[in-house]
Short mmCIF file of C-alpha atoms in Angstrom, two decimals:
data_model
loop_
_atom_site.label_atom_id
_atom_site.label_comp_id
_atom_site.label_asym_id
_atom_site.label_seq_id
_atom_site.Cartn_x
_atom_site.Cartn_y
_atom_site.Cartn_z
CA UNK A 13 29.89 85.68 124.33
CA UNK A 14 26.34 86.12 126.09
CA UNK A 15 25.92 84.01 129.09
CA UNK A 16 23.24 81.06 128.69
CA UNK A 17 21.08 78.62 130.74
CA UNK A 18 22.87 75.57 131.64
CA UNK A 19 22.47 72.83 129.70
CA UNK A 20 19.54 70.68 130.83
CA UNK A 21 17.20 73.96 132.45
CA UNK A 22 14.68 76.23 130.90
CA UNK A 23 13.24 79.38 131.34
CA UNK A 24 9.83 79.13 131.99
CA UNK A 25 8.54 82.00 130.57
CA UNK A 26 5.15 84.22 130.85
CA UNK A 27 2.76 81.79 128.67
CA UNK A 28 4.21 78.69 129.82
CA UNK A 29 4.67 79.13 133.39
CA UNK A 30 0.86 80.09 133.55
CA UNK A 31 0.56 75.47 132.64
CA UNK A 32 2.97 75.05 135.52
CA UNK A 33 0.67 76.89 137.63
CA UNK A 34 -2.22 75.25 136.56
CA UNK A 35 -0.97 71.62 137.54
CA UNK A 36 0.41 73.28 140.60
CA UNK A 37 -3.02 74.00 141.81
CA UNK A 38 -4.65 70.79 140.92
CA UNK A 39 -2.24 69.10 142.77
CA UNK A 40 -3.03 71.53 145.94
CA UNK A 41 -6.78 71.09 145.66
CA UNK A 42 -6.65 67.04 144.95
CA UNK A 43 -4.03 67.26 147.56
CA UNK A 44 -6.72 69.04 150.07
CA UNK A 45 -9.34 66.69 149.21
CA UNK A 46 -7.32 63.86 150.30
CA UNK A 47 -6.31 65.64 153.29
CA UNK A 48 -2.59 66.06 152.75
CA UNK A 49 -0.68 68.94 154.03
CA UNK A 50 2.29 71.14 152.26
CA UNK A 51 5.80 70.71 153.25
CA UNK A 52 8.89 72.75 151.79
CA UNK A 53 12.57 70.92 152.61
CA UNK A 54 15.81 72.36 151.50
CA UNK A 55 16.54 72.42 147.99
CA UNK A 56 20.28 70.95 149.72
CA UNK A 57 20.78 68.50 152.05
CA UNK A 58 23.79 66.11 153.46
CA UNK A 59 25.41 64.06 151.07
CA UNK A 60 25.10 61.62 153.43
CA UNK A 61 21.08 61.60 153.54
CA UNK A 62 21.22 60.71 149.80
CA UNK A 63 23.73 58.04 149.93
CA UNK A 64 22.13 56.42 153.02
CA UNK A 65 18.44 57.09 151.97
CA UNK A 66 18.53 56.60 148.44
CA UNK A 67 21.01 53.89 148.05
CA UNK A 68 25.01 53.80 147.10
CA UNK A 69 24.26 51.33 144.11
CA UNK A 70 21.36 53.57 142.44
CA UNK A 71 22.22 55.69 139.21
CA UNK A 72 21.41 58.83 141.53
CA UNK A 73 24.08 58.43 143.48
CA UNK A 74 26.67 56.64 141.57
CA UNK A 75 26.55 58.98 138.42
CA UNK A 76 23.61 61.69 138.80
CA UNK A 77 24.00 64.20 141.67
CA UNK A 78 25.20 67.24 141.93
CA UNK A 79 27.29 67.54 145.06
CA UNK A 80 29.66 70.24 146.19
CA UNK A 81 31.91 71.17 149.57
CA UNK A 82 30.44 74.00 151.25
CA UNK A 83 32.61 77.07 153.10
CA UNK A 84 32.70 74.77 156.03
CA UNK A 85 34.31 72.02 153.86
CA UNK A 86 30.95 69.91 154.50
CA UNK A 87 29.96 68.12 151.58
CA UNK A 88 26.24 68.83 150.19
CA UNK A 89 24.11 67.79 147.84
CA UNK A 90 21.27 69.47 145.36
CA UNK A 91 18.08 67.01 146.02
CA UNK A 92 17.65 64.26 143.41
CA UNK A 93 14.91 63.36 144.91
CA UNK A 94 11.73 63.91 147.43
CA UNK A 95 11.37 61.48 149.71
CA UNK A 96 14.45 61.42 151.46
CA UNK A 97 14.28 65.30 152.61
CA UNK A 98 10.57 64.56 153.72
CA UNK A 99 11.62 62.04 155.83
CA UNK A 100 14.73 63.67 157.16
CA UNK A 101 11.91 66.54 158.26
CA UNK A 102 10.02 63.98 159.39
CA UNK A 103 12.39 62.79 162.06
CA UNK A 104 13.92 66.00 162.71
CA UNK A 105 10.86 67.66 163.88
CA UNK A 106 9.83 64.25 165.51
CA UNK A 107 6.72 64.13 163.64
CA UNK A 108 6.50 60.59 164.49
CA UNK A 109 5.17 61.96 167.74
CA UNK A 110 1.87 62.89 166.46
CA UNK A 111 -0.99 60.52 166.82
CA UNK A 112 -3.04 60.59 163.66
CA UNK A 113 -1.26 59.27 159.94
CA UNK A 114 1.01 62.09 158.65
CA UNK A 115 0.50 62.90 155.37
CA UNK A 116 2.44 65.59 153.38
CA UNK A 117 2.86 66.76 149.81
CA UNK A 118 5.76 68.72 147.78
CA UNK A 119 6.07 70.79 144.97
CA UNK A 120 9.16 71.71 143.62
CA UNK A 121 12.76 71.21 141.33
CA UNK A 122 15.11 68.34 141.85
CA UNK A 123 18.74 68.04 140.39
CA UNK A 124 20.81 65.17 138.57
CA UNK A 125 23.49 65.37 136.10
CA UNK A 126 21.93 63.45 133.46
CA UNK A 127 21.83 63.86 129.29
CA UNK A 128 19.09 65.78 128.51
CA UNK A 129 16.36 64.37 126.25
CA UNK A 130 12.80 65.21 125.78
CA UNK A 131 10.48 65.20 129.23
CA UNK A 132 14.32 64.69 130.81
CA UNK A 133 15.83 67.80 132.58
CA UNK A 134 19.33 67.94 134.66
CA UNK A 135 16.49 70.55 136.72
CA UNK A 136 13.13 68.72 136.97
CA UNK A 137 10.00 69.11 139.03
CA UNK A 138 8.19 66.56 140.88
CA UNK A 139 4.90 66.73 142.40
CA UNK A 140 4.89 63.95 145.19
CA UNK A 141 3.16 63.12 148.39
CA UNK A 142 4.19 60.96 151.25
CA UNK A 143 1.89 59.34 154.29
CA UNK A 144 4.09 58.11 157.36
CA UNK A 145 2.83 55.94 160.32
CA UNK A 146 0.65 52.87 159.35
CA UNK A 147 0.99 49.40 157.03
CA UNK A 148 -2.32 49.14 155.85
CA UNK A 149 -2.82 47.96 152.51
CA UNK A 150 -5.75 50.89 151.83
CA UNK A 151 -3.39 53.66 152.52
CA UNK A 152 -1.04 52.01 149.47
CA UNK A 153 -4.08 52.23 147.44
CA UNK A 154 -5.00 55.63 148.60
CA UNK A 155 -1.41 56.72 147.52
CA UNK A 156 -2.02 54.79 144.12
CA UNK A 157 -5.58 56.60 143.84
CA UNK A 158 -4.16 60.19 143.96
CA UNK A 159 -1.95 60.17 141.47
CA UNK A 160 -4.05 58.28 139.09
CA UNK A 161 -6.97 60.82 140.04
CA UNK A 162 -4.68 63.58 139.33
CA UNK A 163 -3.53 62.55 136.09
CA UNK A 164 -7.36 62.06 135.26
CA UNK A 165 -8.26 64.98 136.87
CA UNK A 166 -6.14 67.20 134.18
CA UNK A 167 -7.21 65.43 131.25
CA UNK A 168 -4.44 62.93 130.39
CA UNK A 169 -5.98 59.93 128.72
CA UNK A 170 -4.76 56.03 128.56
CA UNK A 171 -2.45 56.22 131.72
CA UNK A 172 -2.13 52.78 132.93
CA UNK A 173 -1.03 51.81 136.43
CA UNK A 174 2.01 48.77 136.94
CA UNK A 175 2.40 47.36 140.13
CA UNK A 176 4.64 44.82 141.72
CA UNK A 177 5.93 43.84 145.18
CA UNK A 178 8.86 43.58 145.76
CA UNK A 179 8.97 42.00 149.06
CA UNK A 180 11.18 42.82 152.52
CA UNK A 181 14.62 42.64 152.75
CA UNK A 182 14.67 38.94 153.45
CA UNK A 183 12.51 38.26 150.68
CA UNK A 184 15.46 39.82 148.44
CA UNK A 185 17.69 38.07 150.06
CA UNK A 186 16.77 34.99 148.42
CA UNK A 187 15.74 36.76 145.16
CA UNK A 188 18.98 37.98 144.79
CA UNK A 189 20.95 34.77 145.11
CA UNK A 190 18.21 33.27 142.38
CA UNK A 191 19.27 36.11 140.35
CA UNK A 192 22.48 35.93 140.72
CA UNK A 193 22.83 32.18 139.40
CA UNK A 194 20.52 33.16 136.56
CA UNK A 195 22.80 36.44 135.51
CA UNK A 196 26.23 34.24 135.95
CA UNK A 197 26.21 32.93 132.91
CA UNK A 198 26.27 36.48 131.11
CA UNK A 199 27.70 38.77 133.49
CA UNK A 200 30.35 39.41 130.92
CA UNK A 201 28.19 40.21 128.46
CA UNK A 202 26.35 42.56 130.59
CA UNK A 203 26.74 46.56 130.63
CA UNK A 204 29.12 47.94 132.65
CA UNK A 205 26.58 49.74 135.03
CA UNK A 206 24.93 45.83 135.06
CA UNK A 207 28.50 43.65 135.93
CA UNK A 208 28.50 46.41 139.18
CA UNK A 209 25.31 45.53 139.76
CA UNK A 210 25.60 42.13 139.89
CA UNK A 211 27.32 41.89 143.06
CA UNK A 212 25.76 44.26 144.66
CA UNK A 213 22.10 44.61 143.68
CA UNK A 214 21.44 42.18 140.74
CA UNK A 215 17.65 43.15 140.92
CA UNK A 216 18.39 46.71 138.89
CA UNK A 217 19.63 44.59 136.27
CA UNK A 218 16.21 44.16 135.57
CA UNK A 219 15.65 47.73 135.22
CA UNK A 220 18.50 48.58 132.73
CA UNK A 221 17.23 49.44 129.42
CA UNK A 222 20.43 48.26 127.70
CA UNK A 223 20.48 44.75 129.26
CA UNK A 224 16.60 44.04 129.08
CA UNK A 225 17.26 40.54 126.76
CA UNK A 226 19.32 38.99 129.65
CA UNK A 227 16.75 39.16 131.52
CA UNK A 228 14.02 37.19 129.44
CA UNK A 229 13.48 34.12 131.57
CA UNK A 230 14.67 35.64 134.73
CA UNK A 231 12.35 34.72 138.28
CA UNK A 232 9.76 36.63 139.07
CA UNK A 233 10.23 38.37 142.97
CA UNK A 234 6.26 37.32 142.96
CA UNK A 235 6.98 33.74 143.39
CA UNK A 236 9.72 34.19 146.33
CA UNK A 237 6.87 36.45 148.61
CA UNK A 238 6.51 35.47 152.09
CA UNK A 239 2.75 35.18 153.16
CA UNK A 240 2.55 38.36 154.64
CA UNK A 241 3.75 40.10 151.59
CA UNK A 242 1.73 38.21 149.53
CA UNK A 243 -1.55 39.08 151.39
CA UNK A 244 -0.17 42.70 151.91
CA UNK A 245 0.11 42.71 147.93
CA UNK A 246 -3.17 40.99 147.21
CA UNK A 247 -5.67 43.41 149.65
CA UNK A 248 -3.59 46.46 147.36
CA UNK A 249 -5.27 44.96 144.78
CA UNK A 250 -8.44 44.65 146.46
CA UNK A 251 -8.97 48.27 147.34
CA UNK A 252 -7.96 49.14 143.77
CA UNK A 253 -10.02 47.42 142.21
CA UNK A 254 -12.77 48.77 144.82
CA UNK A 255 -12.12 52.12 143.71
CA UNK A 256 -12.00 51.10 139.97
CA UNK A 257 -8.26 52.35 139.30
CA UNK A 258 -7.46 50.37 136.54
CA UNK A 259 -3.85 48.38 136.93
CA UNK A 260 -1.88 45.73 135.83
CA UNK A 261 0.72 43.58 137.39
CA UNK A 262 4.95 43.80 136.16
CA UNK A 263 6.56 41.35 138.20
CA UNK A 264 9.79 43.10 136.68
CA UNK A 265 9.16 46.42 138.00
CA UNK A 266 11.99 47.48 140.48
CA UNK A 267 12.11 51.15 140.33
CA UNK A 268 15.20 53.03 140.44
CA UNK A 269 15.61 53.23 144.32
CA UNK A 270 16.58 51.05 146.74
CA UNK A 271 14.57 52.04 149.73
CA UNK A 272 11.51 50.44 148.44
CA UNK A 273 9.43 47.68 150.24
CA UNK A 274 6.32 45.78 149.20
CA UNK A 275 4.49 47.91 147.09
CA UNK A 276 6.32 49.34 143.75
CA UNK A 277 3.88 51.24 141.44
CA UNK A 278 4.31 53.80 138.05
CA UNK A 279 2.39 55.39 135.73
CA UNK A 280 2.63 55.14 132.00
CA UNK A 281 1.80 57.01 129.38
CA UNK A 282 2.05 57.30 124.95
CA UNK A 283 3.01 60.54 123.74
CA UNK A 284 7.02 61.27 125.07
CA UNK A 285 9.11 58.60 122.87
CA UNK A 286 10.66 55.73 124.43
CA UNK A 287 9.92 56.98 127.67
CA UNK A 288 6.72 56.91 128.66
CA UNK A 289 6.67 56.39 133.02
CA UNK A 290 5.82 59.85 133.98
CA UNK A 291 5.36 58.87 137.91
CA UNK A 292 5.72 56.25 140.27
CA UNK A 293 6.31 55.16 143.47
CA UNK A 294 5.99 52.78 146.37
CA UNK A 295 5.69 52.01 150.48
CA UNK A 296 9.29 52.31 151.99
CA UNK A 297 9.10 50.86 155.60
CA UNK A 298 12.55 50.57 157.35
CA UNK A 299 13.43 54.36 155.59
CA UNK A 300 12.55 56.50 158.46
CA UNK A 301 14.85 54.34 160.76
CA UNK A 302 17.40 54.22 158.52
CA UNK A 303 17.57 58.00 158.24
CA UNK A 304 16.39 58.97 161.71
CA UNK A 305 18.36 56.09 163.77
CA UNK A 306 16.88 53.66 166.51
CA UNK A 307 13.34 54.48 168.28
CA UNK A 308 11.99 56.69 165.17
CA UNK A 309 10.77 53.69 163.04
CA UNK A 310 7.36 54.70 160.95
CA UNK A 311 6.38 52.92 158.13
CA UNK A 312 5.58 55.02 154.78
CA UNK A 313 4.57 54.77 151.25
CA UNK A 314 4.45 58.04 148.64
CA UNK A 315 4.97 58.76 145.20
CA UNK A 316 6.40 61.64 142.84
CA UNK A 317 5.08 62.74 139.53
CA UNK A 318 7.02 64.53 137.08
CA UNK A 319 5.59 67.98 135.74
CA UNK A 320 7.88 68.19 132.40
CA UNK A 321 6.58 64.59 131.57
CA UNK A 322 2.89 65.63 132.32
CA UNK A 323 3.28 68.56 129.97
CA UNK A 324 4.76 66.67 127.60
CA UNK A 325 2.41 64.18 127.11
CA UNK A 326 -0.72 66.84 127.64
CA UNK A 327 0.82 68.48 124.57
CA UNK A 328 1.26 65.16 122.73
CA UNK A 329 -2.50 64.30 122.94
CA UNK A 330 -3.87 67.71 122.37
CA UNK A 331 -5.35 68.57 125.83
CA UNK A 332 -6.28 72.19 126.46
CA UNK A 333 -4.54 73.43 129.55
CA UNK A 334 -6.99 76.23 130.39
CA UNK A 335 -5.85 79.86 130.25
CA UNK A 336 -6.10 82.37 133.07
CA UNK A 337 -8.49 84.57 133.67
CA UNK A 338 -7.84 87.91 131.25
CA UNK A 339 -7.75 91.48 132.53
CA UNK A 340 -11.12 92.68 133.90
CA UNK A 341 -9.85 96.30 132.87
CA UNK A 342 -7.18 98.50 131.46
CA UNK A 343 -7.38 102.00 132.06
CA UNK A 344 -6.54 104.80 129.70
CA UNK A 345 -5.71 108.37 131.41
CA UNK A 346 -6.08 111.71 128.53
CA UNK A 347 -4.07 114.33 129.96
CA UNK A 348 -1.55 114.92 132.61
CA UNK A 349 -4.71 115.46 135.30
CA UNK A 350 -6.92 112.49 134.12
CA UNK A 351 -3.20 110.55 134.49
CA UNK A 352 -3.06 110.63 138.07
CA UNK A 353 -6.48 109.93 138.57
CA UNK A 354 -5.68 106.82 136.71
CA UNK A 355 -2.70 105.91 138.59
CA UNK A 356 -5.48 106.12 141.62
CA UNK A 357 -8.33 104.25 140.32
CA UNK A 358 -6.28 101.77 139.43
CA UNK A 359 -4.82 100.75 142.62
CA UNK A 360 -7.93 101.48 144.22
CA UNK A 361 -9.63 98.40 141.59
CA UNK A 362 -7.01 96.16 142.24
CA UNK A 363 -7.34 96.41 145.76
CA UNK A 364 -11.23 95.58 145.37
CA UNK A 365 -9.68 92.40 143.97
CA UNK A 366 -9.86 93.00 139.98
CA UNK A 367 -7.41 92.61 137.43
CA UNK A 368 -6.31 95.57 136.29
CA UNK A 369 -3.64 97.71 134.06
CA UNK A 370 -2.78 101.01 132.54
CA UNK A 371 0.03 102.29 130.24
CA UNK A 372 3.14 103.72 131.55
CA UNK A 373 4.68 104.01 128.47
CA UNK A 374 3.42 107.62 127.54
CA UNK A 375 1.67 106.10 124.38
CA UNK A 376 -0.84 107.27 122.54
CA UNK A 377 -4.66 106.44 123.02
CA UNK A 378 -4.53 103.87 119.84
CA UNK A 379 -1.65 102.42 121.45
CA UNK A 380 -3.28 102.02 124.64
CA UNK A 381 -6.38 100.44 123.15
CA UNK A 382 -3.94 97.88 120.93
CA UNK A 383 -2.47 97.11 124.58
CA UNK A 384 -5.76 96.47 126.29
CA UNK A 385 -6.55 94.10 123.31
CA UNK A 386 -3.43 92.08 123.30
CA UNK A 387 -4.01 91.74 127.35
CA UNK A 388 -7.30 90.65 126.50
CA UNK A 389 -9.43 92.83 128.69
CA UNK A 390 -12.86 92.92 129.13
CA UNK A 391 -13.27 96.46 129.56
CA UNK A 392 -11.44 99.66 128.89
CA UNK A 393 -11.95 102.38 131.42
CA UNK A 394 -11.16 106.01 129.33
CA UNK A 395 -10.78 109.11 131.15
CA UNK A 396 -10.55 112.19 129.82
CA UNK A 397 -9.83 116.20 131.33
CA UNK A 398 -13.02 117.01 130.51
CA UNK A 399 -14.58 113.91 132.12
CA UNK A 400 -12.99 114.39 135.20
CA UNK A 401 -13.69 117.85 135.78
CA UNK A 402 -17.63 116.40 135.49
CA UNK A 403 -16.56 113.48 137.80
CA UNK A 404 -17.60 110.70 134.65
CA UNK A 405 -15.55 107.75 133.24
CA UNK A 406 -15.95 105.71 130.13
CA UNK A 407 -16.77 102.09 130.36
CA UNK A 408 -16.40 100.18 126.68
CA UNK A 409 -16.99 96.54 126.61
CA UNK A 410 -14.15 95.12 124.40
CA UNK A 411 -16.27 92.36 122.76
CA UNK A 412 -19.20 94.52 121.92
CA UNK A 413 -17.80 98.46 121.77
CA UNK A 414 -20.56 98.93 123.88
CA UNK A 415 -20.01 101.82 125.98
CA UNK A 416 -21.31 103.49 129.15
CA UNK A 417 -20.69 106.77 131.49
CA UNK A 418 -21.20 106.48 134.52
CA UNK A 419 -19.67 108.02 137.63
CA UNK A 420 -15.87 107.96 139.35
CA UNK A 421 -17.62 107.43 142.36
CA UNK A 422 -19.26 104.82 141.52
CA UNK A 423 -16.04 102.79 139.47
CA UNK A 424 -14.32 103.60 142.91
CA UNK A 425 -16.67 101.72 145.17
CA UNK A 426 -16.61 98.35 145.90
CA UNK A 427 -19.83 97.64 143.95
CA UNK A 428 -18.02 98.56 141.12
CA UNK A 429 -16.68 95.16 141.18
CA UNK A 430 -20.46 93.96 139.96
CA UNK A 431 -19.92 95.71 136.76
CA UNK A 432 -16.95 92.94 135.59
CA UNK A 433 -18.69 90.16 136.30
#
């Protein structure tokens, strides 16, 4: 029996990975723009990072992550999640330190144990971003802005923005007994996952997709807001509107994690089935302590986009992801002499900075030609014995069969690269 990918993974293979790498840049460049800065955290951490971080009564934790007992008997975790990493590197390398806001981006796969369905993978990838050290309402927006601005940016249409607030920990506080009275009278009807819940975080309830006509009726967080969240929520709003990001409010939007504070956000959009929130986030102040301990308390806010979802949906409303660059040349060597001049002219192209192949497959010059065709290459460089010994190549345009001889020399040079442009 022939060994197989796990279940819930894929291969991403030459021809797909090529749309990975695609977003992958965007997000770099948009990432750039905004002046955000790359940072790569284990791909394991603590168990204890997730459990603290995320939350014990989340899904994650509960039912979703893949933990294991390393040779020192230490128990570790594959990341579910960004954030929590970020801002374990955050304290660690006392980043809090620095002066100015930091901002950071990821890219790259999480892990959870969950059934597989379309844009849903037990190995996903997120793109996220994460700004530590201020509570301004703008930088909220800001956070908001980029990922709507990416999304755009690739050519995903109709993605609408939800936001809520959902308060401070004393704001929940009294949410959650208001909840609680409301739920009482059905907890036994509820899901399993939701009776759990009810003692010990009723507001997920909200979230469950099994349980959603319990909830119809249920108080809004909105009306229990203190004043500062409420103007904290209202100048979001503001400076989203100022930069005409489109949005609407869900005063039932919770998320899935329990570190958040004030501002919950996520992005929707037609194309995947009954899922359709391909990103989201929110601010998270209280996190950084709560990781890092007393004395390294930063406020932060990020977000995390999911790559399989984007795809997904891209696919779903017929956007062209566009295609790399082709070959600029492909080299054909006729005899064993012209050969090794190949096998030089080729590396000396590539170090120039072109694109370039040849055959090492001993075929035949229709062969060759067949292979310079299917890599799409501009030109094809022939050279012959008899060529050589007169120190001329062969230059044929692809498109045209428009040909030229002109000088080994010259194809060596660097101003040879003028010729593929």
């Amino acid at each position: 029996m022939s060994i197989q990918k796990p279940k819930g993974t894929q291969d991403l293979l030459p021809g797909e990975v090529e749309k990975w790498q695609y977003l992958e840049s965007k997000a770099r460049d948009l990432c750039q723009r905004f002046n955000y800065k790359e940072i790569r955290s284990p791909i394991f951490e603590s168990t204890e990072l997730f459990s603290r971080g995320v939350g014990e009564t989340t899904d994650i934790v509960e039912k979703e992550m893949y933990t294991f007992l390393d040779k020192g008997d230490r128990s570790m975790t594959l990341r579910p999640e960004g954030t929590a990493g970020v801002v374990r590197a955050y304290v660690e390398n006392k980043l809090y330190g620095i002066p100015d806001l930091t901002k950071l981006f990821y890219v790259g796969p999480m892990f959870r144990y969950e059934q597989p369905q379309a844009g849903r993978y037990r190995q996903f990838h997120q793109f996220g971003i994460e700004a530590f050290g201020s509570v301004d309402p703008s930088i909220d927006a800001e956070v908001i802005a980029l990922g709507y601005t990416f999304y755009k940016e690739i050519g995903l249409k109709e993605v609408t923005v939800e936001v809520n607030s959902v308060g401070t920990p004393a704001v929940r506080t009294a949410y959650r007994e208001q909840l609680q009275a409301f739920f009482a009278p059905v907890k036994d009807q509820l899901c399993k996952d939701c009776q759990s819940r009810y003692d010990r975080n009723p507001m997920r309830i909200l979230d469950c997709k099994i349980d959603q006509k319990y909830g119809v009726g249920a108080p809004d967080i909105l009306e229990f807001l203190d004043e500062e969240c409420r103007t904290h929520f209202a100048q979001v709003q503001e400076h989203l509107t100022a930069m005409e990001i489109p949005y609407r409010i869900n005063p039932r939007l919770v998320r899935g994690l329990d570190y958040y504070t004030h501002t919950a956000f996520e992005y929707k959009a037609a194309g995947i089935g009954a899922i359709d929130t391909i990103g989201g986030g929110g601010r998270y102040n209280g996190l950084v302590e709560q990781i890092g301990g007393h004395g390294t308390d930063q406020p932060g806010v990020g977000l995390g986009l999911g790559l399989e979802r984007i795809l997904l949906v891209l696919q779903a409303q017929g956007v062209e992801i566009p295609k790399p660059e082709p070959l600029d040349v492909y080299l054909i060597g006729l005899g064993e002499a012209a050969e090794k001049e190949v096998t030089k002219l080729l590396h000396q192209l590539r170090v120039q900075g072109l694109k370039a192949e040849k055959d090492y497959q001993g075929r035949k010059m229709k062969a060759q030609m067949k292979s310079a065709d299917r890599f799409q290459a501009t030109y094809v460089a022939i050279l012959g014995d008899d060529e050589l010994a007169r120190g001329e190549i062969t230059l044929k345009k692809m498109e045209t069969g428009n040909q030229i001889t002109l000088s080994l020399v010259d194809l060596a040079s660097n101003a040879a690269k003028t010729l593929f442009e």
